[in-house]
Coordinates of C-alpha atoms in Angstrom, one line a residue:
X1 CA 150.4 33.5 88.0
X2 CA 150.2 29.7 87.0
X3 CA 148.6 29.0 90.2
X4 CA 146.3 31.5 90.2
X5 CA 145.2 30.5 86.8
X6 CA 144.8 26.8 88.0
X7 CA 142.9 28.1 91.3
X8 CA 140.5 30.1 88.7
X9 CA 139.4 26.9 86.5
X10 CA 139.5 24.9 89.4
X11 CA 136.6 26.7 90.8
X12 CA 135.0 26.8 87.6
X13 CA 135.2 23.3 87.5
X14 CA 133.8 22.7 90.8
X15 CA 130.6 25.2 90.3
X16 CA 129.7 23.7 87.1
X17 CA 130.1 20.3 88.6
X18 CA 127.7 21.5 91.8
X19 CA 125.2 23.0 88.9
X20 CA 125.1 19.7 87.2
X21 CA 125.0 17.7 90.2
X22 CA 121.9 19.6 91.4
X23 CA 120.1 19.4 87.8
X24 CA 120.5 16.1 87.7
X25 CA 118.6 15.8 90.8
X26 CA 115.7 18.2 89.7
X27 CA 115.2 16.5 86.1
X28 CA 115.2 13.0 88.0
X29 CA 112.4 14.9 90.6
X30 CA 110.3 16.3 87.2
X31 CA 110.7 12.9 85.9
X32 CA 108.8 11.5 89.2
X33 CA 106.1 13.8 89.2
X34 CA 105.7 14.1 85.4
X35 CA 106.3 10.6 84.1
X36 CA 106.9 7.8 87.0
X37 CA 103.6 8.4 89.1
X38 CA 101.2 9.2 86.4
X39 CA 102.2 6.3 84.1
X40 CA 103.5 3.6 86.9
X41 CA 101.5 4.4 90.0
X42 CA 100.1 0.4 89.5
X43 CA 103.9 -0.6 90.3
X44 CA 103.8 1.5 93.1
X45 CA 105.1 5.0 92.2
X46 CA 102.7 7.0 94.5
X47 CA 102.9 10.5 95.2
X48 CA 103.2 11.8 98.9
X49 CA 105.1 14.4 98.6
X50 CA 107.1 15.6 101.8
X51 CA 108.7 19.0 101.7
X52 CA 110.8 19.0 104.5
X53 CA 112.1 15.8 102.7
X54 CA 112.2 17.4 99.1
X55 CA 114.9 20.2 100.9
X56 CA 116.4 17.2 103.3
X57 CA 117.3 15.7 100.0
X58 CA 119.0 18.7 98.2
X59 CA 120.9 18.7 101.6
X60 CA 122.1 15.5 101.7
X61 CA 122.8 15.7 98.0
X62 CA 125.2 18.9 98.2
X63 CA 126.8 17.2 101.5
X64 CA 127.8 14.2 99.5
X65 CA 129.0 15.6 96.9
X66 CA 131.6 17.2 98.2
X67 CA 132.7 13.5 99.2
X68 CA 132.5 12.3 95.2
X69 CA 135.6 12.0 94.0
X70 CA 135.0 13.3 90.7
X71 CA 138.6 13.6 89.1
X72 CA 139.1 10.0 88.5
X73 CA 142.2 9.2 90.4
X74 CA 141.5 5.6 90.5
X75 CA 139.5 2.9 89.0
X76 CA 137.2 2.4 92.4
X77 CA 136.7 6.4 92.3
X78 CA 135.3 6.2 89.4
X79 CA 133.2 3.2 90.1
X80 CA 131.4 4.6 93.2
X81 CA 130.7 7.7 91.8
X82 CA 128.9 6.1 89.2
X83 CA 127.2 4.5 91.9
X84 CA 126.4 7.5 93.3
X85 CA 124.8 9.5 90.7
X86 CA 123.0 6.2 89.4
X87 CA 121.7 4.7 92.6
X88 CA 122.0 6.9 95.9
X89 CA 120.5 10.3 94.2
X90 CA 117.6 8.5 92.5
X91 CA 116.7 7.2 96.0
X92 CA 116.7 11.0 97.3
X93 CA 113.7 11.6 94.8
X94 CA 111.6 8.3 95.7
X95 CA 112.7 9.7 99.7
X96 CA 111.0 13.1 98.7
X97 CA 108.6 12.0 96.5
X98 CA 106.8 9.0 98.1
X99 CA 107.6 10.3 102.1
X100 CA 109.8 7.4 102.9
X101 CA 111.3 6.1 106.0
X102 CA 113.5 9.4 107.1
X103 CA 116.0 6.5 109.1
X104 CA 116.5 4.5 106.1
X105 CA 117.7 7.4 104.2
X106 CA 119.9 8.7 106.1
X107 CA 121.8 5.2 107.5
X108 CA 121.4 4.7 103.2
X109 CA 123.9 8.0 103.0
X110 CA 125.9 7.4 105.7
X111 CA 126.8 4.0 104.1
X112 CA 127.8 6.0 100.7
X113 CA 130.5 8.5 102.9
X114 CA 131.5 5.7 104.5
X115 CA 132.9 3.3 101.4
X116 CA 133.5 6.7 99.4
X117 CA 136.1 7.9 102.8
X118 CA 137.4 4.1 102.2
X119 CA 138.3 4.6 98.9
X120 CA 140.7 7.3 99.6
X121 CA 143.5 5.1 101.9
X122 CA 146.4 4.6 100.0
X123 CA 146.0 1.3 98.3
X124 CA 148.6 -1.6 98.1
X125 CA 150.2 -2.6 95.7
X126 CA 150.3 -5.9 93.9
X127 CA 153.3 -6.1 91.5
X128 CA 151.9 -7.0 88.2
X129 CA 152.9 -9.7 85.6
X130 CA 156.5 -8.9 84.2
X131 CA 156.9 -8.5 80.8
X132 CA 159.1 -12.1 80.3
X133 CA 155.8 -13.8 81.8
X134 CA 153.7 -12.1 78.9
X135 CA 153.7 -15.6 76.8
X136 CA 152.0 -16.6 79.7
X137 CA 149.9 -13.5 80.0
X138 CA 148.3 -14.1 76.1
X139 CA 147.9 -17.9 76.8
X140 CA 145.6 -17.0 80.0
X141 CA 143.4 -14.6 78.4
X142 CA 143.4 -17.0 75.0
X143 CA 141.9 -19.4 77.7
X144 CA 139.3 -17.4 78.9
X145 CA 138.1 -15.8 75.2
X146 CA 138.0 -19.9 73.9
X147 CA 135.4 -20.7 76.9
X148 CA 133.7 -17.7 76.8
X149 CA 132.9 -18.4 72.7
X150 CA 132.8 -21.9 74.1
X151 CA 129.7 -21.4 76.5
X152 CA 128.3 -19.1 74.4
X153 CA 128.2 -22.0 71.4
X154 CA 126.4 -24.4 74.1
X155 CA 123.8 -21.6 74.9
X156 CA 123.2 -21.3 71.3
X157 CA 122.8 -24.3 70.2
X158 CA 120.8 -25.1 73.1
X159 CA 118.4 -22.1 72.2
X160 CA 118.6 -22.6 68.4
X161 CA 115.6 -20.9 67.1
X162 CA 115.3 -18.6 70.3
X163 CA 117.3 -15.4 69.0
X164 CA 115.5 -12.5 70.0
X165 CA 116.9 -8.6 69.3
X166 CA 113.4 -7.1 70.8
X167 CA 113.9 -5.6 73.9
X168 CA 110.6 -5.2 74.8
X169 CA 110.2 -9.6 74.8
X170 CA 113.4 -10.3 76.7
X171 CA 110.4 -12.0 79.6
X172 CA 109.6 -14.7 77.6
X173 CA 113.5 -15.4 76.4
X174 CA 114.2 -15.8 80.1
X175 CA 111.4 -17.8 81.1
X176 CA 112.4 -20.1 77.9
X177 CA 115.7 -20.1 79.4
X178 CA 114.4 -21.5 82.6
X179 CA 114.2 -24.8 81.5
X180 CA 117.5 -24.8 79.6
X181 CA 120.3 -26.3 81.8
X182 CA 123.6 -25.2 80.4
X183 CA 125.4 -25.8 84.0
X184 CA 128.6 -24.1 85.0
X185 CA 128.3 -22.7 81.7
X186 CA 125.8 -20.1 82.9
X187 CA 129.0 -18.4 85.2
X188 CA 130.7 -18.4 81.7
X189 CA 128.3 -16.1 80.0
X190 CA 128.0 -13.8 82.6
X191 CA 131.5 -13.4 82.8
X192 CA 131.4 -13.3 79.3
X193 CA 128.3 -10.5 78.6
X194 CA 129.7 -8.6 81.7
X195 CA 133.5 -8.1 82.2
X196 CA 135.2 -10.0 78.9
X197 CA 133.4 -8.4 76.2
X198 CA 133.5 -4.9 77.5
X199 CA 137.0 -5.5 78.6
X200 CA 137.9 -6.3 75.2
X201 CA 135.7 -2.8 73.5
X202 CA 137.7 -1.1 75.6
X203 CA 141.3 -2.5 74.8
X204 CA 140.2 -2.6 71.2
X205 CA 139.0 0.9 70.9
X206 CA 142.0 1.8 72.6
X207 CA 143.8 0.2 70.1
X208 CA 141.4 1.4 67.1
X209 CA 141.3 -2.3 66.1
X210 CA 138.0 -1.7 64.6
X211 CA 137.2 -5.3 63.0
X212 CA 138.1 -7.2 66.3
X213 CA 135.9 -4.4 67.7
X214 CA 132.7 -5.1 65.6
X215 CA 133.3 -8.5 66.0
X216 CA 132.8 -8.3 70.2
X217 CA 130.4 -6.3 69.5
X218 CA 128.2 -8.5 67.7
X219 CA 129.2 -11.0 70.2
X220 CA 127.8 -9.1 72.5
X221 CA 124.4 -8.7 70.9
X222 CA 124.3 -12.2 70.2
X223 CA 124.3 -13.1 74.1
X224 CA 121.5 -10.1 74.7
X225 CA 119.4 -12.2 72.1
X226 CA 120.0 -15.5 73.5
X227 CA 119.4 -14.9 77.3
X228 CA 117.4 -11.7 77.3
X229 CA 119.3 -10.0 79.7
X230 CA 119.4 -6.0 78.7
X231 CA 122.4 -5.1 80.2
X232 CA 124.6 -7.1 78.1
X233 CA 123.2 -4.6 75.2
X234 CA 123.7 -1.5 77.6
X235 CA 127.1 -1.8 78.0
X236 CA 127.9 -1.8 74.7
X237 CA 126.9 2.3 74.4
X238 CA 128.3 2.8 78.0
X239 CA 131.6 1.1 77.6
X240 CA 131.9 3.2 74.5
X241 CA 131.2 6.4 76.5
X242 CA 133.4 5.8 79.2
X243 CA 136.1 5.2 77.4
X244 CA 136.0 8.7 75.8
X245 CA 134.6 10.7 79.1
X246 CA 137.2 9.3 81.9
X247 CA 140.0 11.0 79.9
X248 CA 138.5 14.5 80.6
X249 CA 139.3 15.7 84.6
X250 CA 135.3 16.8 84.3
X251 CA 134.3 13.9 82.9
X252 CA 131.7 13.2 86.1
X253 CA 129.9 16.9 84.9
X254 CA 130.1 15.4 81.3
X255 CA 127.9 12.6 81.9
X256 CA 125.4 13.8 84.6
X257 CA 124.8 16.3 81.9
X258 CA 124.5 13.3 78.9
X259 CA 122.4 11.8 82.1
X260 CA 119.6 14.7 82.6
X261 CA 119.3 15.3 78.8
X262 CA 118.5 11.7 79.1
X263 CA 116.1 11.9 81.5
X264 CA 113.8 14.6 79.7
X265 CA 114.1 12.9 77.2
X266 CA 112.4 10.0 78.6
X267 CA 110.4 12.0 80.4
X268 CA 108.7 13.8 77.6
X269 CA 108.7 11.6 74.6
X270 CA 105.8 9.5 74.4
X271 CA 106.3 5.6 74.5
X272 CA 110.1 6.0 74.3
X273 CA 112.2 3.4 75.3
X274 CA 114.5 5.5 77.0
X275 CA 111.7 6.1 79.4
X276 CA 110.8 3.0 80.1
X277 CA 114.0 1.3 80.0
X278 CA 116.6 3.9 81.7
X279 CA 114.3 6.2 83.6
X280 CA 112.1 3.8 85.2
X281 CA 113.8 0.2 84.9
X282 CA 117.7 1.3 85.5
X283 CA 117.0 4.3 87.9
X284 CA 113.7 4.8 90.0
X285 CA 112.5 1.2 90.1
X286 CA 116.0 -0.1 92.3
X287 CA 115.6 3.3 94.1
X288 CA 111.5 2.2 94.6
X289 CA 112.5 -2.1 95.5
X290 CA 114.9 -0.8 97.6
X291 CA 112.7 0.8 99.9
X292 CA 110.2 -1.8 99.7
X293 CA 112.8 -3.9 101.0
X294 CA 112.9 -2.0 104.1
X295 CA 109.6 -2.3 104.3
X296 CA 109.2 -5.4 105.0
X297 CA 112.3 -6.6 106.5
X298 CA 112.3 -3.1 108.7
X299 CA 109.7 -5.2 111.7
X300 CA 111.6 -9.0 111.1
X301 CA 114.8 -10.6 112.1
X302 CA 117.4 -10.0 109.3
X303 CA 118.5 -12.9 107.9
X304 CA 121.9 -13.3 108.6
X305 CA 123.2 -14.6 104.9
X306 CA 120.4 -17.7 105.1
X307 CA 119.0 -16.9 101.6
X308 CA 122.3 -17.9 100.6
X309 CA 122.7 -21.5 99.8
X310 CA 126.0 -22.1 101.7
X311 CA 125.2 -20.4 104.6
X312 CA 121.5 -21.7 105.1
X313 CA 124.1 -24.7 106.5
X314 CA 124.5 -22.3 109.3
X315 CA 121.0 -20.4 110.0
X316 CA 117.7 -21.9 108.8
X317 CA 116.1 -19.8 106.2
X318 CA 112.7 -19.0 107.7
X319 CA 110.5 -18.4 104.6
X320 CA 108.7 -20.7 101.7
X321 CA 110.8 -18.4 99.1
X322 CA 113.7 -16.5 98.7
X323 CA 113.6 -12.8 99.6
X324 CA 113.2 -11.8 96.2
X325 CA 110.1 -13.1 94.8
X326 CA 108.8 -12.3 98.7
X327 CA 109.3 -8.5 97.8
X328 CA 108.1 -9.2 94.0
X329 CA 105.0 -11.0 95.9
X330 CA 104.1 -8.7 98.3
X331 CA 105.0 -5.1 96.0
X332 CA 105.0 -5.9 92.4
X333 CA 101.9 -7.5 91.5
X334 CA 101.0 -9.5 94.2
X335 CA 103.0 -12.7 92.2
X336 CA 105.0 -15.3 93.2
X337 CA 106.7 -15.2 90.4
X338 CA 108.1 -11.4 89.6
X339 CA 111.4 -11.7 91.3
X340 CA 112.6 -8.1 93.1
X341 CA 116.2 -8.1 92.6
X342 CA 117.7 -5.8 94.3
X343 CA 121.5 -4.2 95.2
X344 CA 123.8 -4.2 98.1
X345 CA 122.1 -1.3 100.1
X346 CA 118.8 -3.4 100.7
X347 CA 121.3 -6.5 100.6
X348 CA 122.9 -4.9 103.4
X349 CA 119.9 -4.4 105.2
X350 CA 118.1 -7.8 105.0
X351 CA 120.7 -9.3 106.1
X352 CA 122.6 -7.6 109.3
X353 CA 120.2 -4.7 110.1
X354 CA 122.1 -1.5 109.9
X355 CA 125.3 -3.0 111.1
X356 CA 124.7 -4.3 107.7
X357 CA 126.1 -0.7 106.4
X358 CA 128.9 -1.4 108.0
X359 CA 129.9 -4.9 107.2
X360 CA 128.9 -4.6 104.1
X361 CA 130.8 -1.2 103.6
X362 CA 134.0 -2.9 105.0
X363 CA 133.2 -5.5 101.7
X364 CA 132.8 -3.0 99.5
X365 CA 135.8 -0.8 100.4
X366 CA 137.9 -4.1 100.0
X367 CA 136.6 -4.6 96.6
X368 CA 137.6 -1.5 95.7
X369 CA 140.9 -1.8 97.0
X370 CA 141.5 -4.9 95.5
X371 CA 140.7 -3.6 92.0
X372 CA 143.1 -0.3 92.5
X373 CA 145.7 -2.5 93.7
X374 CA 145.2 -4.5 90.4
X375 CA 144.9 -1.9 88.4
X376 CA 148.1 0.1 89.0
X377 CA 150.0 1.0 85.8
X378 CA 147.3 -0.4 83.5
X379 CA 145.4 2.1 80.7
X380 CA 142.7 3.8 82.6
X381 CA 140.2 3.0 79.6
X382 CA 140.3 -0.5 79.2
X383 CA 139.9 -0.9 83.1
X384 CA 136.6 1.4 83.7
X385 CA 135.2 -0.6 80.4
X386 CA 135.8 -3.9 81.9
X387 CA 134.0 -2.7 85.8
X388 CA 131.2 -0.5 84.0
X389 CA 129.1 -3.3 84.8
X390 CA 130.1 -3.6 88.7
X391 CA 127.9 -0.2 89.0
X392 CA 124.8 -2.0 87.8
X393 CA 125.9 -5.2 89.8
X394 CA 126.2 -3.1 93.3
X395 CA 122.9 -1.6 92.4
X396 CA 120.9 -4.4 91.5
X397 CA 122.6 -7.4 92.5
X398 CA 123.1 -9.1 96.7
X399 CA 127.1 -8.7 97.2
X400 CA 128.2 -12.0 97.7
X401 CA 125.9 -13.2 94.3
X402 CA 128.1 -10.2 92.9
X403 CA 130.9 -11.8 93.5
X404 CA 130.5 -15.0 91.4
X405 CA 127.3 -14.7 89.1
X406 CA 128.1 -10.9 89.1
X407 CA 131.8 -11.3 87.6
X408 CA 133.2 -9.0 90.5
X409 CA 136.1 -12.2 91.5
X410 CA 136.2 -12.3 87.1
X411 CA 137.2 -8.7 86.8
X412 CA 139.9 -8.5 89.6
X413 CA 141.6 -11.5 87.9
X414 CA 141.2 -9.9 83.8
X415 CA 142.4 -7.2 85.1
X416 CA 145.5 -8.1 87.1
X417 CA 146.2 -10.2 84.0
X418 CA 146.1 -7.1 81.6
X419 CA 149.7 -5.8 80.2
X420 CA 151.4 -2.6 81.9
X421 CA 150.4 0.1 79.8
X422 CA 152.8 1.9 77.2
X423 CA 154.3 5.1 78.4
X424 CA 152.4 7.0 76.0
X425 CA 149.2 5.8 77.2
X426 CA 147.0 6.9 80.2
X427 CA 147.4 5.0 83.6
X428 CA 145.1 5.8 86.5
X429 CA 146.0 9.4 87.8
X430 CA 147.3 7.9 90.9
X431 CA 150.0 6.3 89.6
X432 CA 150.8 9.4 87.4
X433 CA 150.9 12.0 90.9
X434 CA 152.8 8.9 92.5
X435 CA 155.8 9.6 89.4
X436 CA 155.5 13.5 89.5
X437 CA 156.2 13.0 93.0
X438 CA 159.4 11.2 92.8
X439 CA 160.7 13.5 90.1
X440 CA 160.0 16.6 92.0
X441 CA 161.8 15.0 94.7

């Protein structure tokens, strides 16, 4: 009886999570043809639409789905299918939409089964600090919240008069910013704006410290003012979400349904800055630079890691500029200076061809391991508010920048370094099922 019971929601669970996954999709498709192409057809957005593509799409789209793990056993589950639903389905409608390399495509999908088959293995586990080492523990992360207030002092007295809460000017704070040199101190902030801050809205929501909260918070603001970077104000509503969705088994329906509401919105509501700002800057412009990317590196030798400073040792970089500003000069208004920043798909790409999919999937699935491993035993919560960024980081940043400027090393370490949680507090689901386990036994 119980089991048929569980069977029963179960597959009401599932077919509301296929419904939502395939709304998603359509809203993102309505978005195209009623807001990206007629208002941003200058950057690009053309339509050339393909319907044998429009239905390959829904295809691919059901087919990986079924892959998503959308029950949140563990931290990297979580994290890639965030990545899914917020880079690989907005790059089915640009495929559709704009008639885009078939190839591309599908090596593009084969990369997201691959890393999302990875993240299944049964992880490792790296024993975590013991509770007579937590002295230790609070000295550590003392450390790193002095120097993160630290480097954020330097960067404000260095741009004293430069605080900026307009979105819509954040250009001309980074091209201030430019000639500001701040040093190592520039790794601090992002660490700061992208792993510590939200790491510590999630352990003090947790905790319903609210006055340490507000005080992060505004912390948080603060750096989105100084350096113009709009993420660092993004996270603090996503964080927030997370940390209330990831509790829920359905909590992947939950938000591609926040998601779509979203996107209408956008879509419809004249000059709105969730338009402008989440429609076309967090989800169909990636999408869009990512195919540019192919492009123009589709017909060249791929680069083999010489953009990188440390490896141009190695292999002579053969351009006047790096391949950012080559796509910004080329796609984005013919300027030098718009720099095309783009995620570890393209990244992949550029760099090894399509045996970049599966290097750079290798990478990928490592990372993930790495951060489940670290993760074991630790509040569920805290953790996906500390790597909310990493989604934005895979999707618009190259992997091995992601690893330093990105925080992706950062957030491996503050998490290892966070206590075991309380008994009466949720762990990942993994290690739950792993305890069941034993006591069935």
């Amino acid at each position: 009886m119980v089991k048929a019971v569980y069977t029963k929601k179960h597959i009401k669970n599932s077919l509301a999570y296929g419904i939502v996954i395939v709304l998603y999709k359509i809203v993102l498709d309505i978005a195209y043809v009623s807001f990206m192409h007629p208002v941003y057809n200058y950057m690009g957005f053309a339509y050339d639409l393909s319907v044998v593509k429009l239905v390959e799409s829904y295809f691919l789209l059901l087919f990986v789905s079924f892959i998503i793990p959308r029950t949140a056993i563990r931290p990297s589950h979580i994290i890639m299918s965030l990545f899914a639903i917020i880079a690989f389905i907005p790059m089915l409608t640009v495929y559709a939409m704009m008639n885009q390399p078939r190839e591309y495509m599908y090596a593009i999908t084969l990369f997201i089964i691959f890393i999302l088959l990875l993240i299944r293995f049964p992880i490792v586990k790296i024993n975590s600090i013991k509770n007579n080492q937590n002295c230790f523990l609070n000295i550590v992360f003392l450390i790193f919240i002095i120097l993160s207030v630290l480097g954020t002092c330097v960067f404000l007295f260095k741009n004293i008069g430069n605080l900026n809460f307009d979105i819509y000017k954040v250009y001309e704070i980074r091209s201030i910013n430019k000639d500001i040199d701040i040093g190592l101190m520039t790794y601090m902030i992002n660490w700061t704006g992208y792993i510590l801050n939200p790491l510590l809205i999630g352990f003090f929501i947790v905790g319903k410290r609210w006055i340490p909260l507000s005080l992060v918070t505004i912390m948080q603001i603060l750096l989105f003012s100084l350096t113009g970077i709009k993420t660092f104000l993004m996270l603090i509503p996503v964080c927030m979400v997370m940390v209330i969705l990831v509790r829920s088994k359905n909590w992947l329906t939950y938000l591609m349904l926040v998601l779509a509401c979203l996107v209408l919105i956008g879509t419809f509501m004249e000059q709105s800055i969730i338009g402008d700002l989440f429609v076309r800057r967090s989800l169909l412009v990636p999408a869009l630079i990512s195919f540019n990317y192919f492009d123009y590196f589709s017909h060249l030798q791929p680069l083999y890691l010489s953009a990188h400073h440390i490896f141009s040792l190695l292999v002579a970089y053969p351009y006047d500029v790096g391949p950012t500003y080559l796509i910004g000069r080329a796609y984005l208004y013919h300027n030098i200076n718009t720099n095309a920043n783009t995620g570890v798909i393209a990244d992949a790409f550029i760099n090894f061809g399509y045996q970049g999919f599966l290097i750079w999937g290798m990478l990928l699935g490592l990372i993930c391991h790495l951060i489940d491993s670290v993760s074991i035993g630790k509040d569920v919560r805290i953790i996906i508010a500390g790597i909310c960024s990493l989604v934005i980081c895979f999707t618009e940043s190259a992997l091995l920048t992601g690893l330093v400027s990105g925080g992706i090393i950062f957030a491996i370490i503050a998490i290892y370094l966070l206590p075991v949680a309380l008994h009466n507090q949720p762990v990942s689901n993994y290690v739950m099922q792993r305890r069941n386990d034993k006591v069935s036994i």
